[in-house]
């Protein structure tokens, strides 16, 4: 999670960079397979089943979202029974403190700017993309509040961070309590979970920046309930774009 100040700037996003895409998926596999070719092959089959054509090993996140991030940690699966998934109190407290820090930074950054429309219904574009001159994009980005936010944290303009200008901004403007609930849910459970058996669980049908807050929270509750009953299973955290 990128829930703390960045060196030389401010981080206003409750999600860390997703180099392989814009969704965070918790992939649950049965048993305790070793981290090796067999595990990756099994993960690959599960991804293909939900329409993802990419290498599972290249999509692994270096930090497990349900635990406090370990600096320098390498990508690896975790065993549900060994990872303390039931002991969520300390993990939740860690993310709560970080979310409160973001919320206070955001209030200082946007002081005197007024309520703003979010990026929720605008397609994600990269900095420098000629399409950023489209009226719908410019109408959103040129608002005083968003100008202040992107000046403080230019990474918000990248697809990997743009949830901070969509659902994230909606949550921020909904008040401290709703924002912290959103940030903790996103930190711990990402945007989707593929159970050992059964259909994909996800927070919305499209890209995460366009999710509805109520749907994100319903997904997080369902993911928490599922993980609480998960015992001998392996969980991988991956980043990519899910099919709509």
mmCIF file of C-alpha atoms in Angstrom:
data_model
loop_
_atom_site.group_PDB
_atom_site.id
_atom_site.type_symbol
_atom_site.label_atom_id
_atom_site.label_comp_id
_atom_site.label_asym_id
_atom_site.label_seq_id
_atom_site.Cartn_x
_atom_site.Cartn_y
_atom_site.Cartn_z
ATOM 1 C CA UNK A 1 0.000 0.000 0.000
ATOM 2 C CA UNK A 2 1.183 3.473 -0.792
ATOM 3 C CA UNK A 3 -0.552 5.088 2.150
ATOM 4 C CA UNK A 4 2.271 7.275 3.384
ATOM 5 C CA UNK A 5 4.089 10.366 2.208
ATOM 6 C CA UNK A 6 6.382 9.828 -0.748
ATOM 7 C CA UNK A 7 9.918 11.122 -0.718
ATOM 8 C CA UNK A 8 9.803 14.625 -2.120
ATOM 9 C CA UNK A 9 6.035 14.796 -2.317
ATOM 10 C CA UNK A 10 2.652 13.704 -1.021
ATOM 11 C CA UNK A 11 0.748 10.502 -1.730
ATOM 12 C CA UNK A 12 -3.021 10.963 -1.916
ATOM 13 C CA UNK A 13 -3.898 7.497 -3.220
ATOM 14 C CA UNK A 14 -5.128 4.558 -1.150
ATOM 15 C CA UNK A 15 -3.732 2.133 -3.727
ATOM 16 C CA UNK A 16 -0.126 1.440 -4.621
ATOM 17 C CA UNK A 17 1.147 1.356 -8.187
ATOM 18 C CA UNK A 18 -0.112 -1.539 -10.297
ATOM 19 C CA UNK A 19 2.622 -2.028 -12.903
ATOM 20 C CA UNK A 20 0.829 -4.936 -14.563
ATOM 21 C CA UNK A 21 -2.595 -3.377 -14.755
ATOM 22 C CA UNK A 22 -5.231 -1.591 -12.710
ATOM 23 C CA UNK A 23 -6.985 -4.364 -10.756
ATOM 24 C CA UNK A 24 -5.683 -6.087 -7.637
ATOM 25 C CA UNK A 25 -6.829 -9.726 -7.506
ATOM 26 C CA UNK A 26 -6.510 -12.149 -4.597
ATOM 27 C CA UNK A 27 -6.155 -15.569 -6.246
ATOM 28 C CA UNK A 28 -6.903 -18.510 -3.943
ATOM 29 C CA UNK A 29 -5.503 -21.948 -4.803
ATOM 30 C CA UNK A 30 -6.090 -25.195 -2.891
ATOM 31 C CA UNK A 31 -3.488 -26.688 -0.583
ATOM 32 C CA UNK A 32 0.061 -25.545 0.129
ATOM 33 C CA UNK A 33 1.944 -25.872 -3.156
ATOM 34 C CA UNK A 34 5.537 -24.699 -3.244
ATOM 35 C CA UNK A 35 6.314 -21.412 -4.926
ATOM 36 C CA UNK A 36 7.519 -22.777 -8.232
ATOM 37 C CA UNK A 37 6.570 -23.779 -11.777
ATOM 38 C CA UNK A 38 3.675 -25.993 -10.678
ATOM 39 C CA UNK A 39 2.104 -23.197 -8.659
ATOM 40 C CA UNK A 40 2.520 -20.706 -11.491
ATOM 41 C CA UNK A 41 1.073 -23.162 -14.007
ATOM 42 C CA UNK A 42 -1.959 -23.721 -11.787
ATOM 43 C CA UNK A 43 -2.391 -19.964 -11.331
ATOM 44 C CA UNK A 44 -2.113 -19.506 -15.094
ATOM 45 C CA UNK A 45 -4.953 -21.934 -15.703
ATOM 46 C CA UNK A 46 -7.150 -20.113 -13.192
ATOM 47 C CA UNK A 47 -6.429 -16.770 -14.873
ATOM 48 C CA UNK A 48 -7.213 -18.140 -18.310
ATOM 49 C CA UNK A 49 -10.516 -19.397 -16.953
ATOM 50 C CA UNK A 50 -11.568 -15.806 -16.151
ATOM 51 C CA UNK A 51 -10.312 -14.433 -19.464
ATOM 52 C CA UNK A 52 -6.853 -13.125 -18.508
ATOM 53 C CA UNK A 53 -4.141 -13.847 -21.080
ATOM 54 C CA UNK A 54 -0.941 -12.986 -19.244
ATOM 55 C CA UNK A 55 1.888 -14.600 -17.310
ATOM 56 C CA UNK A 56 0.944 -15.117 -13.664
ATOM 57 C CA UNK A 57 4.573 -14.822 -12.541
ATOM 58 C CA UNK A 58 4.852 -11.371 -14.140
ATOM 59 C CA UNK A 59 1.664 -10.203 -12.404
ATOM 60 C CA UNK A 60 2.664 -11.106 -8.835
ATOM 61 C CA UNK A 61 2.534 -8.168 -6.452
ATOM 62 C CA UNK A 62 5.635 -7.727 -4.249
ATOM 63 C CA UNK A 63 3.477 -6.931 -1.225
ATOM 64 C CA UNK A 64 0.623 -8.891 0.214
ATOM 65 C CA UNK A 65 -2.306 -6.537 0.663
ATOM 66 C CA UNK A 66 -3.680 -8.213 3.776
ATOM 67 C CA UNK A 67 -0.563 -7.545 5.837
ATOM 68 C CA UNK A 68 1.542 -4.514 6.629
ATOM 69 C CA UNK A 69 3.973 -4.092 3.705
ATOM 70 C CA UNK A 70 7.484 -5.393 4.327
ATOM 71 C CA UNK A 71 10.159 -3.148 2.771
ATOM 72 C CA UNK A 72 12.102 -5.012 0.120
ATOM 73 C CA UNK A 73 9.850 -8.066 0.214
ATOM 74 C CA UNK A 74 9.868 -10.290 -2.868
ATOM 75 C CA UNK A 75 6.766 -11.506 -4.724
ATOM 76 C CA UNK A 76 5.515 -14.687 -3.102
ATOM 77 C CA UNK A 77 2.318 -16.577 -2.356
ATOM 78 C CA UNK A 78 1.177 -16.976 1.225
ATOM 79 C CA UNK A 79 -0.624 -19.790 2.991
ATOM 80 C CA UNK A 80 -3.940 -18.635 4.401
ATOM 81 C CA UNK A 81 -3.441 -20.664 7.583
ATOM 82 C CA UNK A 82 0.009 -19.187 8.184
ATOM 83 C CA UNK A 83 -0.596 -15.569 7.191
ATOM 84 C CA UNK A 84 -2.757 -14.551 10.108
ATOM 85 C CA UNK A 85 -5.742 -13.754 7.917
ATOM 86 C CA UNK A 86 -8.015 -14.134 10.924
ATOM 87 C CA UNK A 87 -5.925 -11.748 13.010
ATOM 88 C CA UNK A 88 -6.996 -8.664 11.072
ATOM 89 C CA UNK A 89 -7.144 -6.267 14.023
ATOM 90 C CA UNK A 90 -3.501 -5.159 13.935
ATOM 91 C CA UNK A 91 -3.468 -5.053 10.143
ATOM 92 C CA UNK A 92 -6.613 -2.948 10.097
ATOM 93 C CA UNK A 93 -5.130 -0.598 12.679
ATOM 94 C CA UNK A 94 -2.013 -0.126 10.549
ATOM 95 C CA UNK A 95 -4.093 0.810 7.525
ATOM 96 C CA UNK A 96 -6.383 3.007 9.622
ATOM 97 C CA UNK A 97 -3.445 5.094 10.814
ATOM 98 C CA UNK A 98 -2.136 5.411 7.272
ATOM 99 C CA UNK A 99 -5.560 6.360 5.904
ATOM 100 C CA UNK A 100 -6.022 9.023 8.568
ATOM 101 C CA UNK A 101 -2.652 10.463 7.544
ATOM 102 C CA UNK A 102 -3.737 10.632 3.893
ATOM 103 C CA UNK A 103 -7.037 12.231 4.821
ATOM 104 C CA UNK A 104 -5.328 14.979 6.827
ATOM 105 C CA UNK A 105 -2.789 15.591 4.054
ATOM 106 C CA UNK A 106 -5.624 15.801 1.531
ATOM 107 C CA UNK A 107 -7.530 18.361 3.632
ATOM 108 C CA UNK A 108 -4.451 20.586 3.710
ATOM 109 C CA UNK A 109 -3.805 20.194 -0.024
ATOM 110 C CA UNK A 110 -7.386 21.031 -1.086
ATOM 111 C CA UNK A 111 -8.102 23.762 1.453
ATOM 112 C CA UNK A 112 -10.424 26.437 -0.014
ATOM 113 C CA UNK A 113 -10.935 24.571 -3.310
ATOM 114 C CA UNK A 114 -14.554 23.429 -2.945
ATOM 115 C CA UNK A 115 -16.300 20.179 -3.900
ATOM 116 C CA UNK A 116 -15.259 18.599 -7.212
ATOM 117 C CA UNK A 117 -16.603 16.108 -9.731
ATOM 118 C CA UNK A 118 -14.539 12.922 -9.790
ATOM 119 C CA UNK A 119 -12.853 11.030 -12.595
ATOM 120 C CA UNK A 120 -15.242 8.095 -12.095
ATOM 121 C CA UNK A 121 -16.901 8.303 -15.520
ATOM 122 C CA UNK A 122 -13.886 9.450 -17.544
ATOM 123 C CA UNK A 123 -11.581 6.912 -19.281
ATOM 124 C CA UNK A 124 -8.073 6.660 -17.877
ATOM 125 C CA UNK A 125 -5.371 8.362 -19.927
ATOM 126 C CA UNK A 126 -1.618 8.612 -19.573
ATOM 127 C CA UNK A 127 0.193 11.868 -18.952
ATOM 128 C CA UNK A 128 1.086 13.398 -22.311
ATOM 129 C CA UNK A 129 -1.539 11.405 -24.204
ATOM 130 C CA UNK A 130 -3.074 13.711 -26.872
ATOM 131 C CA UNK A 131 -6.488 12.495 -25.762
ATOM 132 C CA UNK A 132 -6.022 14.454 -22.532
ATOM 133 C CA UNK A 133 -7.187 17.477 -24.543
ATOM 134 C CA UNK A 134 -10.673 15.991 -24.819
ATOM 135 C CA UNK A 135 -13.273 18.265 -23.201
ATOM 136 C CA UNK A 136 -14.578 15.606 -20.792
ATOM 137 C CA UNK A 137 -11.070 14.986 -19.445
ATOM 138 C CA UNK A 138 -10.068 18.614 -19.219
ATOM 139 C CA UNK A 139 -13.353 19.569 -17.564
ATOM 140 C CA UNK A 140 -12.525 17.242 -14.692
ATOM 141 C CA UNK A 141 -8.791 17.842 -14.399
ATOM 142 C CA UNK A 142 -9.096 21.641 -14.602
ATOM 143 C CA UNK A 143 -11.228 21.889 -11.459
ATOM 144 C CA UNK A 144 -9.395 23.780 -8.684
ATOM 145 C CA UNK A 145 -9.569 20.811 -6.296
ATOM 146 C CA UNK A 146 -8.102 18.379 -8.819
ATOM 147 C CA UNK A 147 -5.453 20.868 -9.895
ATOM 148 C CA UNK A 148 -4.363 21.118 -6.262
ATOM 149 C CA UNK A 149 -4.338 17.339 -5.839
ATOM 150 C CA UNK A 150 -2.360 16.577 -8.996
ATOM 151 C CA UNK A 151 0.103 19.354 -8.263
ATOM 152 C CA UNK A 152 0.776 17.751 -4.860
ATOM 153 C CA UNK A 153 0.802 14.183 -6.237
ATOM 154 C CA UNK A 154 1.360 14.077 -10.043
ATOM 155 C CA UNK A 155 1.154 10.256 -10.006
ATOM 156 C CA UNK A 156 -2.614 10.575 -9.626
ATOM 157 C CA UNK A 157 -2.705 11.262 -13.370
ATOM 158 C CA UNK A 158 -1.297 7.798 -14.118
ATOM 159 C CA UNK A 159 -3.710 4.887 -14.688
ATOM 160 C CA UNK A 160 -1.882 2.997 -11.939
ATOM 161 C CA UNK A 161 -2.959 5.633 -9.392
ATOM 162 C CA UNK A 162 -6.042 7.215 -10.946
ATOM 163 C CA UNK A 163 -8.412 5.582 -8.472
ATOM 164 C CA UNK A 164 -7.369 8.491 -6.265
ATOM 165 C CA UNK A 165 -9.228 10.877 -8.601
ATOM 166 C CA UNK A 166 -12.234 8.591 -9.016
ATOM 167 C CA UNK A 167 -13.621 6.450 -6.213
ATOM 168 C CA UNK A 168 -10.839 7.619 -3.906
ATOM 169 C CA UNK A 169 -11.787 11.269 -4.301
ATOM 170 C CA UNK A 170 -15.456 10.410 -3.821
ATOM 171 C CA UNK A 171 -14.551 8.677 -0.553
ATOM 172 C CA UNK A 172 -12.391 11.605 0.574
ATOM 173 C CA UNK A 173 -15.213 14.040 -0.094
ATOM 174 C CA UNK A 174 -17.602 11.786 1.849
ATOM 175 C CA UNK A 175 -15.760 12.448 5.104
ATOM 176 C CA UNK A 176 -13.091 10.890 7.287
ATOM 177 C CA UNK A 177 -15.121 7.874 8.408
ATOM 178 C CA UNK A 178 -16.134 6.759 4.915
ATOM 179 C CA UNK A 179 -12.679 7.416 3.514
ATOM 180 C CA UNK A 180 -10.909 5.346 6.146
ATOM 181 C CA UNK A 181 -13.389 2.488 5.644
ATOM 182 C CA UNK A 182 -12.754 2.625 1.893
ATOM 183 C CA UNK A 183 -8.970 2.801 2.285
ATOM 184 C CA UNK A 184 -8.807 -0.145 4.693
ATOM 185 C CA UNK A 185 -11.090 -2.267 2.499
ATOM 186 C CA UNK A 186 -9.025 -1.505 -0.606
ATOM 187 C CA UNK A 187 -5.725 -2.102 1.169
ATOM 188 C CA UNK A 188 -6.698 -5.461 2.569
ATOM 189 C CA UNK A 189 -8.874 -6.959 -0.157
ATOM 190 C CA UNK A 190 -8.086 -5.142 -3.400
ATOM 191 C CA UNK A 191 -10.691 -5.183 -6.145
ATOM 192 C CA UNK A 192 -11.439 -8.864 -6.730
ATOM 193 C CA UNK A 193 -11.047 -12.341 -5.269
ATOM 194 C CA UNK A 194 -11.082 -15.650 -7.116
ATOM 195 C CA UNK A 195 -12.047 -18.391 -4.634
ATOM 196 C CA UNK A 196 -10.618 -21.903 -4.650
ATOM 197 C CA UNK A 197 -13.938 -22.906 -6.208
ATOM 198 C CA UNK A 198 -16.777 -20.734 -7.359
ATOM 199 C CA UNK A 199 -17.222 -17.531 -9.360
ATOM 200 C CA UNK A 200 -15.049 -14.429 -9.289
ATOM 201 C CA UNK A 201 -15.941 -11.880 -6.618
ATOM 202 C CA UNK A 202 -15.241 -8.248 -7.574
ATOM 203 C CA UNK A 203 -16.052 -4.708 -6.543
ATOM 204 C CA UNK A 204 -17.415 -3.568 -9.891
ATOM 205 C CA UNK A 205 -17.815 -4.528 -13.554
ATOM 206 C CA UNK A 206 -15.307 -2.035 -14.979
ATOM 207 C CA UNK A 207 -12.111 -0.304 -13.920
ATOM 208 C CA UNK A 208 -11.650 0.323 -10.166
ATOM 209 C CA UNK A 209 -11.658 4.123 -10.430
ATOM 210 C CA UNK A 210 -15.323 3.892 -11.557
ATOM 211 C CA UNK A 211 -16.500 1.592 -8.745
ATOM 212 C CA UNK A 212 -19.296 2.710 -6.429
ATOM 213 C CA UNK A 213 -18.306 3.062 -2.782
ATOM 214 C CA UNK A 214 -21.166 0.853 -1.547
ATOM 215 C CA UNK A 215 -20.173 -1.879 -4.009
ATOM 216 C CA UNK A 216 -16.517 -1.715 -2.920
ATOM 217 C CA UNK A 217 -17.548 -2.132 0.709
ATOM 218 C CA UNK A 218 -19.928 -5.020 -0.093
ATOM 219 C CA UNK A 219 -17.125 -6.767 -1.971
ATOM 220 C CA UNK A 220 -14.692 -6.251 0.931
ATOM 221 C CA UNK A 221 -17.203 -7.689 3.410
ATOM 222 C CA UNK A 222 -17.736 -10.744 1.208
ATOM 223 C CA UNK A 223 -13.985 -11.218 0.706
ATOM 224 C CA UNK A 224 -13.359 -10.946 4.451
ATOM 225 C CA UNK A 225 -16.049 -13.547 5.182
ATOM 226 C CA UNK A 226 -14.585 -15.911 2.599
ATOM 227 C CA UNK A 227 -11.001 -15.536 3.788
ATOM 228 C CA UNK A 228 -12.039 -15.993 7.408
ATOM 229 C CA UNK A 229 -13.188 -19.515 6.533
ATOM 230 C CA UNK A 230 -10.177 -20.346 4.365
ATOM 231 C CA UNK A 231 -7.669 -22.765 5.899
ATOM 232 C CA UNK A 232 -5.245 -24.840 3.847
ATOM 233 C CA UNK A 233 -5.086 -22.668 0.757
ATOM 234 C CA UNK A 234 -2.526 -20.473 -0.952
ATOM 235 C CA UNK A 235 -3.249 -16.836 -1.779
ATOM 236 C CA UNK A 236 -1.447 -14.877 -4.496
ATOM 237 C CA UNK A 237 -1.862 -11.151 -5.063
ATOM 238 C CA UNK A 238 -1.747 -10.165 -8.735
ATOM 239 C CA UNK A 239 -2.173 -6.997 -10.791
ATOM 240 C CA UNK A 240 -3.776 -6.814 -14.228
ATOM 241 C CA UNK A 241 -6.864 -5.523 -16.001
ATOM 242 C CA UNK A 242 -9.877 -7.776 -15.561
ATOM 243 C CA UNK A 243 -12.273 -8.164 -18.501
ATOM 244 C CA UNK A 244 -15.360 -5.969 -18.175
#
